[in-house]
Each structure stands twice: as C-alpha cells, then as structure tokens.
Tab-separated table of C-alpha atoms in Angstrom:
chain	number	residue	atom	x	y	z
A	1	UNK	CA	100.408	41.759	1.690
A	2	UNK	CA	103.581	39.703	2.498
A	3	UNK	CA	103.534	40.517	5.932
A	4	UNK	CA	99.789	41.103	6.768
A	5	UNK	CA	99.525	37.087	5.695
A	6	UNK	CA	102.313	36.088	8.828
A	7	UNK	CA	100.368	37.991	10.800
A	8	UNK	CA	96.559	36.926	10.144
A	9	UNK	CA	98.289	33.398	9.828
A	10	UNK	CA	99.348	33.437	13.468
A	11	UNK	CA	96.427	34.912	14.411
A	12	UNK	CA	93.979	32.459	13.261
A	13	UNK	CA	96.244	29.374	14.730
A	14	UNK	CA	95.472	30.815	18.216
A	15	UNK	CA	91.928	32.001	18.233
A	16	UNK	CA	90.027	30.939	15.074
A	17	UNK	CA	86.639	30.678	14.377
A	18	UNK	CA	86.220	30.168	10.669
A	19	UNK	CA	88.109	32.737	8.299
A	20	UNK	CA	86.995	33.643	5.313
A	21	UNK	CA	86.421	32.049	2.083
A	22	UNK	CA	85.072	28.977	4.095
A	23	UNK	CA	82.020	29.319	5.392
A	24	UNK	CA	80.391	28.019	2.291
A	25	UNK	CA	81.931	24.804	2.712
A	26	UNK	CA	80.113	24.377	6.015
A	27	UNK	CA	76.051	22.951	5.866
A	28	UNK	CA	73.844	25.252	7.576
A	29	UNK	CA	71.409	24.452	10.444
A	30	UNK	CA	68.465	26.453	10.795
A	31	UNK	CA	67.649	25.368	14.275
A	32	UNK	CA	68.709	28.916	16.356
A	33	UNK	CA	68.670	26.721	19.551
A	34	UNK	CA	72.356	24.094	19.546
A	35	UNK	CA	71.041	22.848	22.430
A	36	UNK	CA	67.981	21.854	20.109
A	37	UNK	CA	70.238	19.611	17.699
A	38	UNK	CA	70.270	16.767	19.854
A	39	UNK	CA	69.806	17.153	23.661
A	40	UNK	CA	66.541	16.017	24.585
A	41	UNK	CA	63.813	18.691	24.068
A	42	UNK	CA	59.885	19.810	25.439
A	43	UNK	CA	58.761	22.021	28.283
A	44	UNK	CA	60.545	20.255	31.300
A	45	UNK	CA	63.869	18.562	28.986
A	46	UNK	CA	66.412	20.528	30.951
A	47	UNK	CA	65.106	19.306	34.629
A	48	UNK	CA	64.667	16.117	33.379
A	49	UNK	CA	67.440	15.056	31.824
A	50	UNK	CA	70.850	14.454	33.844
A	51	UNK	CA	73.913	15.454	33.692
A	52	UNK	CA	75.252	12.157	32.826
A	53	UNK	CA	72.851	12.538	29.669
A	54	UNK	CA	73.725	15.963	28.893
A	55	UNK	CA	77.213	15.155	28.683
A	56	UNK	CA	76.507	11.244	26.705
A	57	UNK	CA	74.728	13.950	23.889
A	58	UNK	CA	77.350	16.736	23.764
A	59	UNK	CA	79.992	14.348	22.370
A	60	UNK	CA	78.080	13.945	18.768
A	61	UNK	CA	76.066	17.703	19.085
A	62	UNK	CA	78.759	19.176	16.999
A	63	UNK	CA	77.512	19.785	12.976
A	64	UNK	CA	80.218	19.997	10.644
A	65	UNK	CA	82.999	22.034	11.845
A	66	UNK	CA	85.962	22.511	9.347
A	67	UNK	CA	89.600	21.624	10.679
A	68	UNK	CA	92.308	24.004	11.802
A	69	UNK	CA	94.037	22.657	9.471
A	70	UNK	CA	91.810	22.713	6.166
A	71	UNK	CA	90.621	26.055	7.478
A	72	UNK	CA	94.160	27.654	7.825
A	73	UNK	CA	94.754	25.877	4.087
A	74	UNK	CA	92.126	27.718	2.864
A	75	UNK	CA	92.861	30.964	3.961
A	76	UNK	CA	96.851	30.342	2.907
A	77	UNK	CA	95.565	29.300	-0.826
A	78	UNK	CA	93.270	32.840	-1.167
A	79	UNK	CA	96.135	34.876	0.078
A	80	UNK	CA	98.571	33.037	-2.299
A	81	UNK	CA	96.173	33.473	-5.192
A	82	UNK	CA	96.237	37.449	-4.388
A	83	UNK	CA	100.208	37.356	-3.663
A	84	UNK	CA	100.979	35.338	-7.405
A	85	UNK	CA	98.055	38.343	-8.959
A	86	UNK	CA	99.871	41.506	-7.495
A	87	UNK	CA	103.094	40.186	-8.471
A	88	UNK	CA	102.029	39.324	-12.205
A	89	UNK	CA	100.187	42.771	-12.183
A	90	UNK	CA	103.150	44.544	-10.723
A	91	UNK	CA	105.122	42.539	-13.662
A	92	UNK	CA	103.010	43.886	-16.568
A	93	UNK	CA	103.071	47.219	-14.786
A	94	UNK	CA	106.863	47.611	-15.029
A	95	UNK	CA	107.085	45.756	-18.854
A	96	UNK	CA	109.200	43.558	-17.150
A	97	UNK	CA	111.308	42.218	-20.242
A	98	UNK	CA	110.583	38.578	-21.036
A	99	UNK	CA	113.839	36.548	-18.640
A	100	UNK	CA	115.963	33.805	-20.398
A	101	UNK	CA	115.743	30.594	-20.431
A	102	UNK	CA	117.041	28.711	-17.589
A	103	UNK	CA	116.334	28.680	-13.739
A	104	UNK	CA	115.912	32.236	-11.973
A	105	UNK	CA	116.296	33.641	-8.614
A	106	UNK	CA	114.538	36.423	-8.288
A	107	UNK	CA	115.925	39.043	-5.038
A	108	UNK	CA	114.345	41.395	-3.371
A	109	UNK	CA	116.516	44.805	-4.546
A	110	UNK	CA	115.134	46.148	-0.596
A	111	UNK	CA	115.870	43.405	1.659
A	112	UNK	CA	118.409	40.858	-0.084
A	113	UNK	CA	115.659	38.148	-0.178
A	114	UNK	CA	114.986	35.638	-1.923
A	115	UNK	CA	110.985	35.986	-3.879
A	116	UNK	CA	110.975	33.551	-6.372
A	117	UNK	CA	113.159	30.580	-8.050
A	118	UNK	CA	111.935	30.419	-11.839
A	119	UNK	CA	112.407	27.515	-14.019
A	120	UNK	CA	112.052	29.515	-17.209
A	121	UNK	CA	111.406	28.062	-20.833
A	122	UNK	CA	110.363	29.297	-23.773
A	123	UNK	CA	109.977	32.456	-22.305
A	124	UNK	CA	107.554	31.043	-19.691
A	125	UNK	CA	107.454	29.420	-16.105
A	126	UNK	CA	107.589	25.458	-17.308
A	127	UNK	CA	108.727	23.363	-14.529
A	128	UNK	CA	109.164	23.701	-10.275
A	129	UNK	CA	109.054	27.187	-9.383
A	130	UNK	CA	109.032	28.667	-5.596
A	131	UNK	CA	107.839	31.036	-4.142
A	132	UNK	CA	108.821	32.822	-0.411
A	133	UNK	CA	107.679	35.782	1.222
A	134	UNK	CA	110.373	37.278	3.990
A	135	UNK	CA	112.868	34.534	3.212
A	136	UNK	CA	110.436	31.711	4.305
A	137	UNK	CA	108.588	29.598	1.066
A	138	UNK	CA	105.186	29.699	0.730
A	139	UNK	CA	104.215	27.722	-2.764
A	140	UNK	CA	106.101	24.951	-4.538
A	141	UNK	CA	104.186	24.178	-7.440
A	142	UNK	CA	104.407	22.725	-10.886
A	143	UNK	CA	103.818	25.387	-13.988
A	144	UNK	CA	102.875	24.822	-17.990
A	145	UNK	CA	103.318	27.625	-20.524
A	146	UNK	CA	103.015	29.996	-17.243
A	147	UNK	CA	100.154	28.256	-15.829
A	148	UNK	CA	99.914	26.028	-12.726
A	149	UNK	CA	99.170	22.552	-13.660
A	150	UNK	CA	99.898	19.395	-11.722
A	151	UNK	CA	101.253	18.626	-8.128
A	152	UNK	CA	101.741	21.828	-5.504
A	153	UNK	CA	102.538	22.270	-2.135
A	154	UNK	CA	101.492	25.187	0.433
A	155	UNK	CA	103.560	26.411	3.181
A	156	UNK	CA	102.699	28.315	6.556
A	157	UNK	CA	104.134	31.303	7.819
A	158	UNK	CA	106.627	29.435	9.640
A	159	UNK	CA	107.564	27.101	6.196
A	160	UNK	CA	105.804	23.875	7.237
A	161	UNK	CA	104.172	22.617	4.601
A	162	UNK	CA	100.024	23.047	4.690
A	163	UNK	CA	98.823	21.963	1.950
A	164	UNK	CA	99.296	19.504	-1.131
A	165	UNK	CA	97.365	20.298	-3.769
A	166	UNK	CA	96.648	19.216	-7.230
A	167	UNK	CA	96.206	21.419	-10.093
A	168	UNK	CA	94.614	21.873	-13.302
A	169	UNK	CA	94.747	24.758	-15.963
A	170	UNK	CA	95.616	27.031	-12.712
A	171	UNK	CA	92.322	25.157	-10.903
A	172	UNK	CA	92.416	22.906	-7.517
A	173	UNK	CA	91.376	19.773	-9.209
A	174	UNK	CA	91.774	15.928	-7.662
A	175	UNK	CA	93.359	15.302	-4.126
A	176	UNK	CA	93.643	18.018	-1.493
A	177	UNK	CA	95.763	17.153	1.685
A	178	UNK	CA	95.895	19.550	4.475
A	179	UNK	CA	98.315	19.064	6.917
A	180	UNK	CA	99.460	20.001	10.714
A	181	UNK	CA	102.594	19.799	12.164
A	182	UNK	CA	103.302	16.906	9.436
A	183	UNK	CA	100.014	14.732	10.002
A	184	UNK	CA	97.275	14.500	7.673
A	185	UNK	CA	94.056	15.893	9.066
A	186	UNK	CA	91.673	16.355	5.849
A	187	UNK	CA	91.425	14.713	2.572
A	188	UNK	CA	89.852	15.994	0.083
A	189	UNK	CA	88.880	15.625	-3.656
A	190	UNK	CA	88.456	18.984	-6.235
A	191	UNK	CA	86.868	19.909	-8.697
A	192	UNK	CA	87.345	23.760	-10.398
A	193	UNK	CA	88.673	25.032	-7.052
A	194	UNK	CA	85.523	23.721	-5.161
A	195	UNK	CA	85.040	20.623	-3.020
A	196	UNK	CA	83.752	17.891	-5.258
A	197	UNK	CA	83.923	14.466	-3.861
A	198	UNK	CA	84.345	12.699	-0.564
A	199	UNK	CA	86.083	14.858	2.401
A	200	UNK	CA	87.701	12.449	4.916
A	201	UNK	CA	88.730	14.448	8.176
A	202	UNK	CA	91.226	13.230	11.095
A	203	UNK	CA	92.656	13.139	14.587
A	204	UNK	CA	95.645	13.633	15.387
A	205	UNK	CA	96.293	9.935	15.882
A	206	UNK	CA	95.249	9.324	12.409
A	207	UNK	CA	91.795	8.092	13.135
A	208	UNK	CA	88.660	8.978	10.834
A	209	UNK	CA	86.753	11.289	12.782
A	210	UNK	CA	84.476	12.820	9.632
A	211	UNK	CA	83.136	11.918	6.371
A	212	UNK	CA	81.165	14.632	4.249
A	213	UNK	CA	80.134	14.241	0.504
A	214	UNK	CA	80.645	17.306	-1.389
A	215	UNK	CA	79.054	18.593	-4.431
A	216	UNK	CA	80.691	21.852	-5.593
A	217	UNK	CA	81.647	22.703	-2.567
A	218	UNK	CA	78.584	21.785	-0.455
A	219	UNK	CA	77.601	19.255	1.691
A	220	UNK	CA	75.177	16.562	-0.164
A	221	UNK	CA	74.149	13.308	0.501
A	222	UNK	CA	74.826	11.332	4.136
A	223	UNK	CA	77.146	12.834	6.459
A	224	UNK	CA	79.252	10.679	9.322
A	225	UNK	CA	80.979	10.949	12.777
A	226	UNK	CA	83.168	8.429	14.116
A	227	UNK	CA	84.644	8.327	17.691
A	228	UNK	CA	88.460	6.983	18.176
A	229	UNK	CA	87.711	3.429	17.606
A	230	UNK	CA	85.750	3.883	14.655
A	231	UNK	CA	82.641	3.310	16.196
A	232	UNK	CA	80.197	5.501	13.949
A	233	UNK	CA	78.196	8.281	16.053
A	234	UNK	CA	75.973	9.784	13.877
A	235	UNK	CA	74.550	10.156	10.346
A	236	UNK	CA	72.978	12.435	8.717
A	237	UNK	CA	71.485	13.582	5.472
A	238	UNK	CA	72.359	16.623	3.362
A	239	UNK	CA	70.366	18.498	0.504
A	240	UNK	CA	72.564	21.546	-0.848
A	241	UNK	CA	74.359	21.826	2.495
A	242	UNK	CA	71.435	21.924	4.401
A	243	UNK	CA	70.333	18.905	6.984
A	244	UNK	CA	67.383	17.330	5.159
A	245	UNK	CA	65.891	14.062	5.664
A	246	UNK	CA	67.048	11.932	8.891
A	247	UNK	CA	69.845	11.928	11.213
A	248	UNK	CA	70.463	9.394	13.273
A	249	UNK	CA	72.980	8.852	16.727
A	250	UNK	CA	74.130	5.605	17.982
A	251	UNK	CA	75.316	3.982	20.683
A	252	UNK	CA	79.212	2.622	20.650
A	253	UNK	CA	77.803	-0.953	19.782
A	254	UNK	CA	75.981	0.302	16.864
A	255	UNK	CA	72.220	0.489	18.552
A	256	UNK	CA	70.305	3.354	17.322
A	257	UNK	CA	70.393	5.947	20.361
A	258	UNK	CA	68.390	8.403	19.148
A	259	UNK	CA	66.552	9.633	15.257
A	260	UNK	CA	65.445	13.136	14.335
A	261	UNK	CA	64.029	14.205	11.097
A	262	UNK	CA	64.623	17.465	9.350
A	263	UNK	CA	63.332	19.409	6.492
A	264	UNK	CA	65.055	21.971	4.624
A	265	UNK	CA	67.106	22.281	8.222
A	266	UNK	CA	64.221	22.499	10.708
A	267	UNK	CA	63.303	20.089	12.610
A	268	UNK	CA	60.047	17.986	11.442
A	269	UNK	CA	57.965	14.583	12.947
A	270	UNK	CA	59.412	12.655	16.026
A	271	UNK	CA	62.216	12.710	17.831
A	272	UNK	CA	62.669	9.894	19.333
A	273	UNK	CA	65.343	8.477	21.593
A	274	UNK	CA	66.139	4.994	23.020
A	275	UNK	CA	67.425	2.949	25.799
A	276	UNK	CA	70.525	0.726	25.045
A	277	UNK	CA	68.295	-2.426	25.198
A	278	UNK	CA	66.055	-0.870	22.328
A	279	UNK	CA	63.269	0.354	24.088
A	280	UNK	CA	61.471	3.793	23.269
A	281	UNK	CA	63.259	6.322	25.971
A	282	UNK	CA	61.376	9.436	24.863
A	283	UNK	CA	59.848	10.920	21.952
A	284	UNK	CA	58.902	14.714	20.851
A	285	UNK	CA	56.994	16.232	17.976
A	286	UNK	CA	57.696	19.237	15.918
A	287	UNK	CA	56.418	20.867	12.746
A	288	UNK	CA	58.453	23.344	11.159
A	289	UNK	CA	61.330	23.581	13.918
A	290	UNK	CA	59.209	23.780	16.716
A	291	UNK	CA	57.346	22.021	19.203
A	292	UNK	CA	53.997	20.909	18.685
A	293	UNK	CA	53.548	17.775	21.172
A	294	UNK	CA	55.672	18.333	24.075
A	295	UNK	CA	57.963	15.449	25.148
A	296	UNK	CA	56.969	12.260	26.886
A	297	UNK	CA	59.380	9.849	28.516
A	298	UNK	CA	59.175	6.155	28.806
A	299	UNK	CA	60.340	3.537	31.341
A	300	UNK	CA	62.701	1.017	30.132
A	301	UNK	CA	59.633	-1.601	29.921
A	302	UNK	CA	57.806	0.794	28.101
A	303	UNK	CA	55.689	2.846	31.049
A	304	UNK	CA	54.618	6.412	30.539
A	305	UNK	CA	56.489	8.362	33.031
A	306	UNK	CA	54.874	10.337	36.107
C-alpha cells in the first residue's frame, strides 16, 4: 500500500483528471454538448460567431473543476485512512501487547525505517503522533484516547505538506487547507468528513478564483468565478449539485454579458446575450435542453440581423 500511494501520487500530479473519491464533490451538468454551456447556440451559431467571441466565452465555460491541489488532498486523506486501518488491523492481528507510556518510535524490523513516532498515555495514542511511509512523513496529527481529534497535517509523497486538516472524534470537521508547493489553493469548511460550508479556491498568486457553497459535500446555493483582478465572471445557481435556476456571465466592468436559465441541469427559456453598451446581442430558446426557437441576432441599436 506504502508504495502503490508514491506511485499513484506521482502519477496523478502529471496527468490527472479527477481521482477517486471526488467526483461527488463536483455539480453535474446535464447538457452533453460543453460547447452548449455558454458559446452562443442555434442552427448557424458556429459560422456566426467569431473567433474573437469564441475565445471572449471560453475563459468562463469551465463548470466547477476541483484543484490539483484539493484533488491530490483528497486522494492522500483516503489512502491514509486505509494505511492507519491495515496497520491497526495488522496490530490486533499480532495481539500486539499494549506499549508504555511515553513517546515511541516505531522501526521497520525489514528496512531500518522509521513508521511511526507514538506519544503514548494511558495505554493510548494522546498527543502528536507521526506517521511516514519509506522514511518520508505522511500524517502529523493530534490523537485523544487513540482517536484523532483536533489539528492535522497531510504530507505528499515527496514530504511537503498537503493538507491541514481539522478533526473531530476521527471526522474532518471545520477548516480544510490544501496546499501546493507551500501556497494555499482551497479553503474549505467540514462537516463529518464532507464539505459543509463555503469552499474558497485560488491562483497561484493568491487571488480568489472560485467560490462554491457546499452542503454535505455538494454544491448548493450560488456559485462564483472571478478573473485575476477580482472582477466576478459568472454566477450561478445550484440545487443538490446540479445547475438550477440562472446563471449569469459578465463583462470585466460588471455589465451583464450574457443569462441562461436551467432546470434540474438542462437548459430552459432564453438565452440571451448582450452588447457591452446593454443592448440585446442575441437570444435563443430551449425547453428541456434543447432548442426550440433557433437563435436570432441583434444589431447594437437593436435591428434584427440579415
């Protein structure tokens, strides 16, 4: 287990899509078409619309994607979780005879290395204990009566720390941090191992590039994207992690660009899109996800277009 984690660790870093155990923190989009989320739609969108306007709606067509970084945390916490329940099997399996109290370093008898320091009272793990896998730490994390319970840190493959976690009768519970390469990129709050809360995501410059309200562990309520300068892109409501009710794209000076409705994540009513000045651009219809008034584009003073 020790050394399949480096490797699937390593892996993911270089060519990740979403690993498992976190695709249920991600809202779902029932649209098949991405193009469909917010470039301009009907029979002739594609030879109509430029390039230049192609590229303007690519920069806010992304739904929630989950950071490298709270992705990689994710996977390093479920591997953890099955490291800490061999070991305490493998314990019980070998009546391992209760240790003193005091602080322990437990060796590997095989390789020489350190697996565990123990802060042992009581009979029990009550204090800091650490935990490494081929020399290199991989949980620091505060224990009651044998139980995790308070502040925690997570550690990559190469030792760097990941995560900092809060816990609660052996639970995630308050503040998550994921980290890379020492920067904060998500914040988090928990509640019984599940995102509960707000989830604040970031570049690595620092800036607020996501907001998503959770509600054990899904996406619920209004949804934003900010660019660099914390201009805000694009809203957008959530029921039970699925887009329902409006979303909404705007232009850097805070002019509504462009509005679509959904409805238990299909696509429902107008779409409608504007110039910066205000004016009606173009507007399509759908009922249930699909088209049922092809588009029609506008002039900037308001002329149907030839």
């Amino acid at each position: 287990m020790a050394e399949n984690l480096a490797q699937d660790l390593d892996t993911e870093k270089e060519d990740m899509i979403m690993p498992e155990g976190v695709t249920s923190d991600m809202p779902l989009d029932r649209n098949s078409s991405q193009d469909d989320s917010i470039s301009f739609e009907g029979e002739n969108a594609e030879q109509s619309a430029s390039e230049e306007e192609k590229a303007e709606q690519s920069a806010v067509e992304e739904e929630e994607v989950v950071p490298l970084a709270v992705a990689i945390g994710a996977r390093i916490t479920a591997d953890i979780k099955k490291i800490i329940a061999d070991k305490e099997a493998q314990r019980k399996a070998d009546a391992e005879r209760p240790l003193d109290d005091g602080v322990h370093k437990i060796v590997d008898e095989d390789t020489g290395e350190v697996t565990e320091i123990l802060v042992i009272e009581n009979g029990m793990r009550n204090g800091i204990c650490e935990f490494y896998t081929r020399g290199v730490i991989y949980l620091k994390a505060t224990y009651i009566n044998d139980i995790k319970d308070g502040p925690a840190i997570e550690y990559d493959v190469k030792g760097e720390m990941a995560r900092k976690v809060f816990y609660r009768n052996d639970v995630m519970h308050g503040v998550v941090e994921a980290y890379e390469r020492g920067r904060v990129m998500s914040m988090a709050m928990y509640e019984d191992d599940q995102p509960h809360g707000l989830r604040i995501d970031y570049d690595n410059q620092g800036n607020v590039v996501t907001k998503f309200p959770k509600v054990l562990g899904e996406t619920q309520g209004v949804a934003e994207h900010y660019d660099k300068l914390g201009h805000l892109l694009k809203t957008c409501e959530y029921v039970r992690g699925i887009k329902h009710g409006f979303q909404k794209i705007f232009f850097p000076d805070g002019e509504l660009q462009r509005i679509e409705e959904y409805d238990d994540g299909l696509k429902v009513g107008t779409d409608r899109d504007y110039y910066p000045n205000g004016a009606l651009r173009s507007e399509t219809e759908y009922k249930q996800g699909k088209i049922v008034r092809a588009r029609v584009d506008y002039t900037v003073d308001g002329k149907i277009k030839g």
